Coordinates of C-alpha atoms in Angstrom, one line a residue:
X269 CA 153.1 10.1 57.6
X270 CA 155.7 8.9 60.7
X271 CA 154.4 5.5 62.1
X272 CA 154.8 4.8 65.5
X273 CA 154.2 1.6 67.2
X274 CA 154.4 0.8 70.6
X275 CA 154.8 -2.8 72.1
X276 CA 152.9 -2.7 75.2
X277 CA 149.5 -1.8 75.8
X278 CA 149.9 -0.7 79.7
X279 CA 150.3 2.2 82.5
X280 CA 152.5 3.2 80.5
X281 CA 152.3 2.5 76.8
X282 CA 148.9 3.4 76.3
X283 CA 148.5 6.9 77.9
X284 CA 151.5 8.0 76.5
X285 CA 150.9 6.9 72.8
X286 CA 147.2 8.2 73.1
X287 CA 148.7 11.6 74.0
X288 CA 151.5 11.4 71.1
X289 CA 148.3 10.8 68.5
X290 CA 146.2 13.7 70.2
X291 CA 149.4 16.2 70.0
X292 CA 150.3 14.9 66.7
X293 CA 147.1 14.3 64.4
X294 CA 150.0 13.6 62.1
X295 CA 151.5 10.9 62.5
X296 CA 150.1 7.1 63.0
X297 CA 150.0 5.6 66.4
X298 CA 149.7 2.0 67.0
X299 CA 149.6 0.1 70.3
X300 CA 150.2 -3.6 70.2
X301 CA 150.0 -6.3 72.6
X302 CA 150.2 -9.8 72.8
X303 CA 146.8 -9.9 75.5
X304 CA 144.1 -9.9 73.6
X305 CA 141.9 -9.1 76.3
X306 CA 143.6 -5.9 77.0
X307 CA 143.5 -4.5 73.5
X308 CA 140.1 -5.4 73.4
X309 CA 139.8 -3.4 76.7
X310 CA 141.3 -0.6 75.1
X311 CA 139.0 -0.4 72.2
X312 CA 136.1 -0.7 74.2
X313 CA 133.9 1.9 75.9
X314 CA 135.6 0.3 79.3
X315 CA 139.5 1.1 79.4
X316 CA 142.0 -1.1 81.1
X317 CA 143.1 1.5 83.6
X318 CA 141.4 4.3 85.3
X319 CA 143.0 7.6 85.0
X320 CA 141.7 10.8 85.1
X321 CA 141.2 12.6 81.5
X322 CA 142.1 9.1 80.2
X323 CA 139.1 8.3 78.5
X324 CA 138.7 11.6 76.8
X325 CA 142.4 11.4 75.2
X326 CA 142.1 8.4 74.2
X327 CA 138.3 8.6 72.3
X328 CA 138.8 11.4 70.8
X329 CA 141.6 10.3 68.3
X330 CA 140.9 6.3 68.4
X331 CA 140.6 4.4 65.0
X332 CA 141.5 7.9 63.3
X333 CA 145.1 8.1 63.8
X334 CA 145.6 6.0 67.5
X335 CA 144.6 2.1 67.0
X336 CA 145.2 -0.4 69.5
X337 CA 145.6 -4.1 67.8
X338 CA 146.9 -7.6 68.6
X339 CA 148.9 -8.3 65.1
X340 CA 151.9 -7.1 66.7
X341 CA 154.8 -8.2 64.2
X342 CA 152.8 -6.3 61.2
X343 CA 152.8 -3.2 63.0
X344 CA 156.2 -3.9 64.0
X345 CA 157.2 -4.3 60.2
X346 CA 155.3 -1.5 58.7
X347 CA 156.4 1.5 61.6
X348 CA 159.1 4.0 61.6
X349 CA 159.8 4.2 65.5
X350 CA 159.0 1.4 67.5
X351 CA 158.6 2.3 71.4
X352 CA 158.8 -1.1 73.8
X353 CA 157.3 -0.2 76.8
X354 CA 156.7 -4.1 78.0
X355 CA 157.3 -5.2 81.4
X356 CA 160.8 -5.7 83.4
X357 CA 160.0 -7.3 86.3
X358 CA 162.0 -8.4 89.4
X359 CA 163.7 -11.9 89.1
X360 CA 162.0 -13.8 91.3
X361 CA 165.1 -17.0 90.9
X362 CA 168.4 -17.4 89.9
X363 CA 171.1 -14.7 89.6
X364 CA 169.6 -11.6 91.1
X365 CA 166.8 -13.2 92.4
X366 CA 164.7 -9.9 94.3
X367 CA 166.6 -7.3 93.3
X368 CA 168.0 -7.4 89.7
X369 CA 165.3 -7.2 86.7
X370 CA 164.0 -9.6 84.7
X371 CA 165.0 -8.7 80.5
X372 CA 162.5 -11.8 79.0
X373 CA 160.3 -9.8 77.9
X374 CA 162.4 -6.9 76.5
X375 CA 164.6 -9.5 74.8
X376 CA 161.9 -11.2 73.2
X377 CA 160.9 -7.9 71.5
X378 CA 164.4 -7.1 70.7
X379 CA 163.9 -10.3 68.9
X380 CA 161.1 -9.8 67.1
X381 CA 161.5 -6.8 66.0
X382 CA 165.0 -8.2 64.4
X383 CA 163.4 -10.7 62.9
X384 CA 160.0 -9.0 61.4
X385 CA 161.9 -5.8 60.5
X386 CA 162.6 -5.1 56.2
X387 CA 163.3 -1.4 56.4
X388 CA 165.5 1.1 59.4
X389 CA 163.9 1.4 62.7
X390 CA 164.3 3.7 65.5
X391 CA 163.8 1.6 68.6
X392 CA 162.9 3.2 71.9
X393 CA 163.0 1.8 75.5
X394 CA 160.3 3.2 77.4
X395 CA 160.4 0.8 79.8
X396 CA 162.4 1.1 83.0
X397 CA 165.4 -1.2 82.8
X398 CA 168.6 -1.2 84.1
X399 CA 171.8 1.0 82.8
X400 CA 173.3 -0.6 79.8
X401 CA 170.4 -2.0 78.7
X402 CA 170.3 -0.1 75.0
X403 CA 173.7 -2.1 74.7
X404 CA 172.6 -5.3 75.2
X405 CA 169.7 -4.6 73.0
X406 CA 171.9 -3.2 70.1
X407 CA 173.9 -6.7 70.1
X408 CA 170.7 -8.9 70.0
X409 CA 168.7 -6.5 66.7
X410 CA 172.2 -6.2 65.3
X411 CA 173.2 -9.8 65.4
X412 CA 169.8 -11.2 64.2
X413 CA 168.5 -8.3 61.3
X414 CA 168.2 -8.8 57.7
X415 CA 171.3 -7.9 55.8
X416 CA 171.2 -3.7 54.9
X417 CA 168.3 -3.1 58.2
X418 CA 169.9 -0.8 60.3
X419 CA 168.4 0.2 64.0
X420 CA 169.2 3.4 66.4
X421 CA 167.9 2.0 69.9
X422 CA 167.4 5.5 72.0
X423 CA 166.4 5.7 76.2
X424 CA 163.3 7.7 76.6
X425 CA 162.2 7.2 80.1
X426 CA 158.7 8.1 81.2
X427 CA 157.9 10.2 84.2
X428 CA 154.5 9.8 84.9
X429 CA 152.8 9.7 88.0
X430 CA 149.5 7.7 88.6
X431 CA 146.1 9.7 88.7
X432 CA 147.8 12.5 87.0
X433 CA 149.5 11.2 83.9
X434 CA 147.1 12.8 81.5
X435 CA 148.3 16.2 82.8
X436 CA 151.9 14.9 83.3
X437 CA 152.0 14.0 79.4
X438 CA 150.2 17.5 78.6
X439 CA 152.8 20.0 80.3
X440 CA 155.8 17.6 81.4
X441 CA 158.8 18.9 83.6
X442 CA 161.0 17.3 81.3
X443 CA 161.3 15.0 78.2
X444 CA 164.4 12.8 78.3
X445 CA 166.1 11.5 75.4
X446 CA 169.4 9.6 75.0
X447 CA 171.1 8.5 72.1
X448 CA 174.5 6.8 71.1
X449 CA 176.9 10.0 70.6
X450 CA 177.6 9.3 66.8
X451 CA 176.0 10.9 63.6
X452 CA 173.3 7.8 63.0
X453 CA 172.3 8.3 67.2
X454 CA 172.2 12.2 67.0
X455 CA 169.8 12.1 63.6
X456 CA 167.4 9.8 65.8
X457 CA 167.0 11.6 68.5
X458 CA 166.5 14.8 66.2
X459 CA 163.6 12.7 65.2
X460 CA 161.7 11.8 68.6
X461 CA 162.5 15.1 69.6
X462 CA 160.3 16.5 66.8
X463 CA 157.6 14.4 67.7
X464 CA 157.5 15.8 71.2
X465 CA 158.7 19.3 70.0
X466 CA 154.9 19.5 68.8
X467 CA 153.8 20.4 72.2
X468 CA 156.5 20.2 74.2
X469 CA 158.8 23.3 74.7
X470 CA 161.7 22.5 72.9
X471 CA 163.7 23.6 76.2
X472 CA 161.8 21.3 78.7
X473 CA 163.1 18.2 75.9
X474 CA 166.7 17.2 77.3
X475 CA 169.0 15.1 75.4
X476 CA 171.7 13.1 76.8
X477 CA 174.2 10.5 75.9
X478 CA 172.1 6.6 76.4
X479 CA 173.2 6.3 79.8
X480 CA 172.6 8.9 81.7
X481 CA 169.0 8.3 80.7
X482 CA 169.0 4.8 81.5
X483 CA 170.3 5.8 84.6
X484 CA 168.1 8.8 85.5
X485 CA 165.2 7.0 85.7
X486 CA 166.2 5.0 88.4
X487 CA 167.8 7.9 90.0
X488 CA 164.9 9.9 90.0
X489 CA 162.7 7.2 91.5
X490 CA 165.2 6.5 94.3
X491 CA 165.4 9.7 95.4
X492 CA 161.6 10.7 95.5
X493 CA 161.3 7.2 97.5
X494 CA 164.0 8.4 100.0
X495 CA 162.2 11.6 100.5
X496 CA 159.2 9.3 101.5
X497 CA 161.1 7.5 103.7
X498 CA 163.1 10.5 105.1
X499 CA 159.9 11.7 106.4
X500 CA 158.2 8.8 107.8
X501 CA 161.4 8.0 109.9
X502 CA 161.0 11.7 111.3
X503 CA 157.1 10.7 112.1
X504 CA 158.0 7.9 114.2
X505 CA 160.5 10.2 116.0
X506 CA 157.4 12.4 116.2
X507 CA 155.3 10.0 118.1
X508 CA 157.7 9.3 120.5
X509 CA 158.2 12.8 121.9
X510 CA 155.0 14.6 121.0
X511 CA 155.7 16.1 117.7
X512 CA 153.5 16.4 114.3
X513 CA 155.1 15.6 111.5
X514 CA 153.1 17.6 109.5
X515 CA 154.3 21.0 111.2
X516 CA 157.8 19.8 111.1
X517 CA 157.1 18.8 107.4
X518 CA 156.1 22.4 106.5
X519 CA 158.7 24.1 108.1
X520 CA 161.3 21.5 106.6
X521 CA 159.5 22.5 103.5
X522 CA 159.6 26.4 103.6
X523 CA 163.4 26.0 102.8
X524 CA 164.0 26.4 99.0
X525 CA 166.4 24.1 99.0
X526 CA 164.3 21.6 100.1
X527 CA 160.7 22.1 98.8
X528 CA 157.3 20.9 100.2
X529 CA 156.8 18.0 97.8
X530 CA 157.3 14.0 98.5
X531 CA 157.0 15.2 102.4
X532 CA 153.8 13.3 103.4
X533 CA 153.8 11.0 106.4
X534 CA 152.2 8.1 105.4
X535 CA 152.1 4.1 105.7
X536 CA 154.5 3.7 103.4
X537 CA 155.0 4.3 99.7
X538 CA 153.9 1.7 96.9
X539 CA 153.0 1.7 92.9
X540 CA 155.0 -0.1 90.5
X541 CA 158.3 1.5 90.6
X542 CA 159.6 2.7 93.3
X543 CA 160.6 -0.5 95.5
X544 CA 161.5 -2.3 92.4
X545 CA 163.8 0.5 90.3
X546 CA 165.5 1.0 94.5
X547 CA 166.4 -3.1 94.5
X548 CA 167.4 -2.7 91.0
X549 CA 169.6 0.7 91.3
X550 CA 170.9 -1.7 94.6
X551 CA 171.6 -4.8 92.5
X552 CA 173.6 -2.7 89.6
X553 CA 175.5 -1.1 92.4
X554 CA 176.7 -4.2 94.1
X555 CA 177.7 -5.6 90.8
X556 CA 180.0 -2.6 90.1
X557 CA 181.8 -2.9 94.2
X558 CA 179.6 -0.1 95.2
X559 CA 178.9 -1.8 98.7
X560 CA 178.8 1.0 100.4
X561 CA 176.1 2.9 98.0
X562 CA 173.8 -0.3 97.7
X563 CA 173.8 -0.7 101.4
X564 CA 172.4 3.5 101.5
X565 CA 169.7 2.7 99.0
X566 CA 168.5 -0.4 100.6
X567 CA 168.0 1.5 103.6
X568 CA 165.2 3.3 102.0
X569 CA 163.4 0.4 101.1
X570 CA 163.9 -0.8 104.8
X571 CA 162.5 2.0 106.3
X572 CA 159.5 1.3 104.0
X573 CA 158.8 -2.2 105.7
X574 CA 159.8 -1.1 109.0
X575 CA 156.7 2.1 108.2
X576 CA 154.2 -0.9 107.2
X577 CA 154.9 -3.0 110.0
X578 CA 155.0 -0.4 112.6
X579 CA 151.4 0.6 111.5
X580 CA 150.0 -3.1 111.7
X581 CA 151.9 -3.3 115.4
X582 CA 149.8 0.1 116.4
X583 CA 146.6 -1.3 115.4
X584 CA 147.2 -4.8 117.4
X585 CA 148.6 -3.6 120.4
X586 CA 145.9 -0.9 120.9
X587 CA 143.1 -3.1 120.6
X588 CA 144.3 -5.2 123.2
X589 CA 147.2 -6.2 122.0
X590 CA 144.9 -8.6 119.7
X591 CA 142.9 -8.4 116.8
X592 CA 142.0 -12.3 116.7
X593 CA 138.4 -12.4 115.7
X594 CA 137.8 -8.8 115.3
X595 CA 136.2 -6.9 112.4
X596 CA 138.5 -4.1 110.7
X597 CA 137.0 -2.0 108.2
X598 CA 140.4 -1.1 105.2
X599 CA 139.2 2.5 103.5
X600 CA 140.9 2.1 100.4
X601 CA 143.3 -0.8 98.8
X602 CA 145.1 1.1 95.7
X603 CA 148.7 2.9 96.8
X604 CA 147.3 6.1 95.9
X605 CA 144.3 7.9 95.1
X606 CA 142.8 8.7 91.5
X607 CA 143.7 5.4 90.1
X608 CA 142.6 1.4 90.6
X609 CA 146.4 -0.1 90.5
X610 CA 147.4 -1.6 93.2
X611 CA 151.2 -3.2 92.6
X612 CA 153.1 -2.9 95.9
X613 CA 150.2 -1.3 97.9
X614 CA 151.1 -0.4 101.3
X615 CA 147.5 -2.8 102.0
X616 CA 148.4 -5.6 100.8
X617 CA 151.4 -5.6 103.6
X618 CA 149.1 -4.4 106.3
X619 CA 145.9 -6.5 105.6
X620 CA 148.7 -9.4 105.2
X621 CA 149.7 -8.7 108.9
X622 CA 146.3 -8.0 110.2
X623 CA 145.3 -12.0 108.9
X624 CA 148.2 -12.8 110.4
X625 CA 146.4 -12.2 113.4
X626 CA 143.5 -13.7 112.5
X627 CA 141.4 -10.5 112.0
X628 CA 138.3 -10.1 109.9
X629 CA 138.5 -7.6 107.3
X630 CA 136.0 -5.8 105.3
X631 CA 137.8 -4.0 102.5
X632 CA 136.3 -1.0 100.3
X633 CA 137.8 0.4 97.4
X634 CA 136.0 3.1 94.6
X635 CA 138.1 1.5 92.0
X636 CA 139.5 -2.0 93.0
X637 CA 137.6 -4.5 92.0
X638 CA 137.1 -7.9 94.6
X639 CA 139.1 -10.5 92.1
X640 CA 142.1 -7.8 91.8
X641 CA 141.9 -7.4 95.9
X642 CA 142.0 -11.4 96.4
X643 CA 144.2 -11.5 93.7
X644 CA 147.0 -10.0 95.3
X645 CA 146.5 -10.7 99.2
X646 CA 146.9 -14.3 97.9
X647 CA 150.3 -13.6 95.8
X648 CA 153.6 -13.9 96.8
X649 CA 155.9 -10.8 96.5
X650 CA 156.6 -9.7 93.3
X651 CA 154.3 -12.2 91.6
X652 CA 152.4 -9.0 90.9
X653 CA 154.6 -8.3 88.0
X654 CA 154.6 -11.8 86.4
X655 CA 151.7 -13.5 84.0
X656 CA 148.9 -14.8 86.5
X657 CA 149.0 -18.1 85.4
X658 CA 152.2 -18.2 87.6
X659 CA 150.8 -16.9 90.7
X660 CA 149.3 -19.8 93.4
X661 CA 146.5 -19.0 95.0
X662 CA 146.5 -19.0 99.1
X663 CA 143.2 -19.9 100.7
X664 CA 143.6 -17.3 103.6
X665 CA 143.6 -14.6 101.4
X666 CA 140.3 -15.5 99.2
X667 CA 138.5 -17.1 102.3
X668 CA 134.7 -15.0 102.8
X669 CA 135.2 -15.4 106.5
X670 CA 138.4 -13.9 106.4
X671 CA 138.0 -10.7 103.9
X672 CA 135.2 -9.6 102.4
X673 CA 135.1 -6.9 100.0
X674 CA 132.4 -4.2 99.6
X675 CA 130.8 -1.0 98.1
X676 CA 129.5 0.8 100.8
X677 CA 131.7 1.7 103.3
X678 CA 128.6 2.6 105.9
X679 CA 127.5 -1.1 105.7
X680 CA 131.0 -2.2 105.8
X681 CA 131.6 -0.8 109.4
X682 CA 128.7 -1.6 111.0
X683 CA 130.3 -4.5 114.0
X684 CA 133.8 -3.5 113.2
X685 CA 136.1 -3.0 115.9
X686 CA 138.3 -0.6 114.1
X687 CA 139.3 1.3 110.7
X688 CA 142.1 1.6 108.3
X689 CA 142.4 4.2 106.3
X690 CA 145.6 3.2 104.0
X691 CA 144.4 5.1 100.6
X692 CA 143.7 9.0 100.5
X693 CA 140.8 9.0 98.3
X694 CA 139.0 12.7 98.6
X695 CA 135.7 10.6 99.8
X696 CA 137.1 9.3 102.7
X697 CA 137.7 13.0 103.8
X698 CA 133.9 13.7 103.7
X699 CA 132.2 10.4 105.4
X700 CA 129.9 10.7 108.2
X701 CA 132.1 9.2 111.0
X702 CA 129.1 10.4 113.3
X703 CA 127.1 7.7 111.6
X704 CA 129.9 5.2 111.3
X705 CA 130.7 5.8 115.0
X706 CA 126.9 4.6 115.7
X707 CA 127.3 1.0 113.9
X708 CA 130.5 0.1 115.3
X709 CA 131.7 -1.5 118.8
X710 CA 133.3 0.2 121.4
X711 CA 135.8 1.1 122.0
X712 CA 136.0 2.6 118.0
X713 CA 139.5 3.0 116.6
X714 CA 140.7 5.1 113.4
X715 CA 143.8 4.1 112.4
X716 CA 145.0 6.6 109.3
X717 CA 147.6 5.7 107.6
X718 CA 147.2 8.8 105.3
X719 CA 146.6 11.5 107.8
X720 CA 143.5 12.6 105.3
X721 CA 140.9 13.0 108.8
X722 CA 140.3 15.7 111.1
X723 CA 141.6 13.9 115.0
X724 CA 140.1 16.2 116.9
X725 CA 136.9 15.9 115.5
X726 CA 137.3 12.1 115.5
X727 CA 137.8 12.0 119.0
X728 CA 135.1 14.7 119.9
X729 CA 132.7 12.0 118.2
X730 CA 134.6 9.2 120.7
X731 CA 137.4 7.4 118.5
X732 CA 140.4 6.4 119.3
X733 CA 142.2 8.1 116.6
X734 CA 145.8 7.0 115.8
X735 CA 147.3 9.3 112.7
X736 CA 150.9 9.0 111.4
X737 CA 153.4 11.3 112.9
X738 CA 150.8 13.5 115.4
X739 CA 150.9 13.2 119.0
X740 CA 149.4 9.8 120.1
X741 CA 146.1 9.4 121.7
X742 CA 146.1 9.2 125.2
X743 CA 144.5 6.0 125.3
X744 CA 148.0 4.9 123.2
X745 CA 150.5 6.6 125.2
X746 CA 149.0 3.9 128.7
X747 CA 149.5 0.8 126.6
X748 CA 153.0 -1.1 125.7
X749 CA 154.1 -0.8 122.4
X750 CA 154.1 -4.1 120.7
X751 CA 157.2 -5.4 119.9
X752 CA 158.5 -5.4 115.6
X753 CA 158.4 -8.8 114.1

């Protein structure tokens, strides 16, 4: 029987080695990490992360060939491949500092795996991390093993996509797999290959040389972001002259060549990636003299802010040009719909500027809980991605005057002055605004940052509707815009 163990027991890591053990009754699957909490999450009836399909993956082939544990250099010592899917976050100090990422982690399981390691290992970076990476690594297992343990470190970058990994690891576009371009590399990758080859078509697996799958990654989340941001510089071009971005979207779609995908006007794109692998892609270029190319990337990160911001200035200068005092009811805090994380929401940025102005806010999520909401209103950026011991605590943010959270978004917007919609959940599609209307004051604004409700009807009802992209309100169209700051 292959052992596999994987060192990191998140988003990534444990979806993906839950679906290796249910494809692959097989072989042994083993997902460590050093938080005992969050194994004990895993093992639980309770997961750590909500994803559709999840639980059933996962329950149906725990403690008979998946296991989850916190003994993580035993596992280590006794697998065949290890995967390292831990966390490379963005340097938040020193050389780098907001762009490059952080290798701690990855290096101290390059270390331990050197050190705990009697027989050959296959070694696996599942994590995203920068190009060159699998180099570095190969000097630190190499420099530190036992005499006679040899280690093949392969790039296997994931692809997933929040609230549709499970069917994203069932019937994947593509599995990538790079390898050093010698005998001992090529023999590995003929070995993770097979594992995937078990339900995987064999021509959807792609192998490559180490770098170009280092590098893909990155590549491939850049330019899905810049598609994002591509269209939500259009729908600001489509308020100002009377255009809707969503017909322009679909006829920009209809082309082949282009495709109708990643062409949703919203408030801006977030999720663990996509801002962080574009500042990283940025950092790598302008340490290579590729001014010119880091410059174009960052642009796309940019236009992300200047999306957030120009939402928040929308809602202030329509209510008056102030929302001091004034209840606003948030539908939704994760970035996207069909999962609870919330790293780099668009709402943290745009609740953020709404307390800036001293608005009240009443915040309802189906999957955030309140201490993950206050949790990151009160953090710094990119404290998300570091151990929460680390992270202060801002008494804005986690004041009850300021934000309170809720679970019943009827009760929540009874008083308010206006609404938020910055996460597309299906429910929010189906509420009865008639009703909502009724509790509210007046003049009642919808501002949807996700373009998931029907204007027309909105305003029938008596909102002031503002939607991304679509031609504005003519309550809007009177008032001054309010300048960007």
């Amino acid at each position: 029987m292959v052992k596999i163990c994987c060192i990191g027991a998140g988003y990534v890591g444990g979806p993906t080695m839950a679906m290796i053990a249910y494809k692959c009754p097989d072989i042994q699957v083993v997902v460590v990490d050093i938080s005992v909490p969050r194994i004990t999450a895993w093992n639980s009836d309770r997961l750590p992360i909500f994803e559709p399909g999840l639980d059933e993956v996962v329950k149906s082939c725990r403690n008979t060939n998946l296991f989850f544990s916190s003994d993580v250099e035993a596992h280590i010592a006794d697998s065949d491949i290890i995967f390292v899917s831990v966390n490379t976050p963005t340097k938040t100090r020193g050389l780098g500092a907001g762009k490059a990422a952080d290798l701690t982690y990855w290096e101290s399981a390059a270390r331990m795996i050197a050190d705990v390691a009697k027989s050959d290992k296959i070694v696996v970076e599942k994590s995203t991390v920068p190009v060159k990476t699998a180099e570095a690594i190969e000097k630190i297992l190499n420099h530190n093993s036992r005499d006679g343990v040899n280690f093949q470190i392969l790039s296997n970058p994931e692809f997933l996509a929040e609230g549709t990994a499970i069917n994203d690891l069932t019937n994947p576009d593509r599995v990538l797999i790079g390898g050093r371009q010698t005998p001992e590399g090529q023999k590995a990758v003929a070995v993770l290959k097979g594992v995937y080859a078990k339900w995987v078509p064999e021509d959807r697996i792609i192998t490559t040389n180490l770098w170009s799958a280092e590098l893909s990654k990155l590549a491939a989340n850049a330019i899905l972001a810049q598609r994002i941001s591509s269209i939500n510089a259009m729908s600001a071009l489509c308020e100002a002259t009377g255009a809707n971005v969503a017909e322009v979207a679909y006829a920009v779609g209809k082309d082949t060549r282009i495709g109708p995908k990643f062409l949703n006007a919203s408030v801006g794109f977030g999720g663990s990636c996509f801002q962080k692998d574009i500042l990283n892609l940025v950092y790598i270029c302008e340490c290579n003299g590729l001014t010119e190319v880091a410059n174009y990337w960052r642009q796309v990160v940019q236009i992300n802010d200047y999306q957030k911001l120009r939402f928040v200035n929308r809602v202030v200068s329509s209510m008056f040009n102030t929302v001091s005092g004034k209840k606003i009811l948030v539908l939704g805090f994760a970035f996207k719909k069909d999962t609870g994380d919330t790293r780099e929401t668009p709402a943290i940025d745009v609740c953020l500027g709404l307390l800036g102005d001293k608005a009240k806010l009443s915040i309802y999520d189906p999957q955030v809980s309140e201490d993950q909401i206050r949790r990151d209103l009160a953090m710094n950026k990119f404290d998300w991605d570091h151990p929460q011991h680390l992270v202060p605590s801002s008494p804005t943010a986690n004041s009850k005057e300021m934000v309170t959270v809720t679970f019943d978004a009827y009760e929540a917007a009874k008083g308010a002055h206006g609404i938020c919609i910055m996460t597309e959940w299906d429910e929010f599609k189906s509420l009865d605004y008639q009703r909502i209307y009724d509790g509210m004051e007046k003049p009642a604004f919808v501002f949807d940052g996700r373009n998931v409700v029907n204007v027309e009807e909105l305003r029938k009802i008596g909102f002031v509707v503002y939607s991304i992209g679509k031609p504005l309100d003519a309550w809007m169209k009177d008032l001054p815009a309010a300048p960007l700051s």
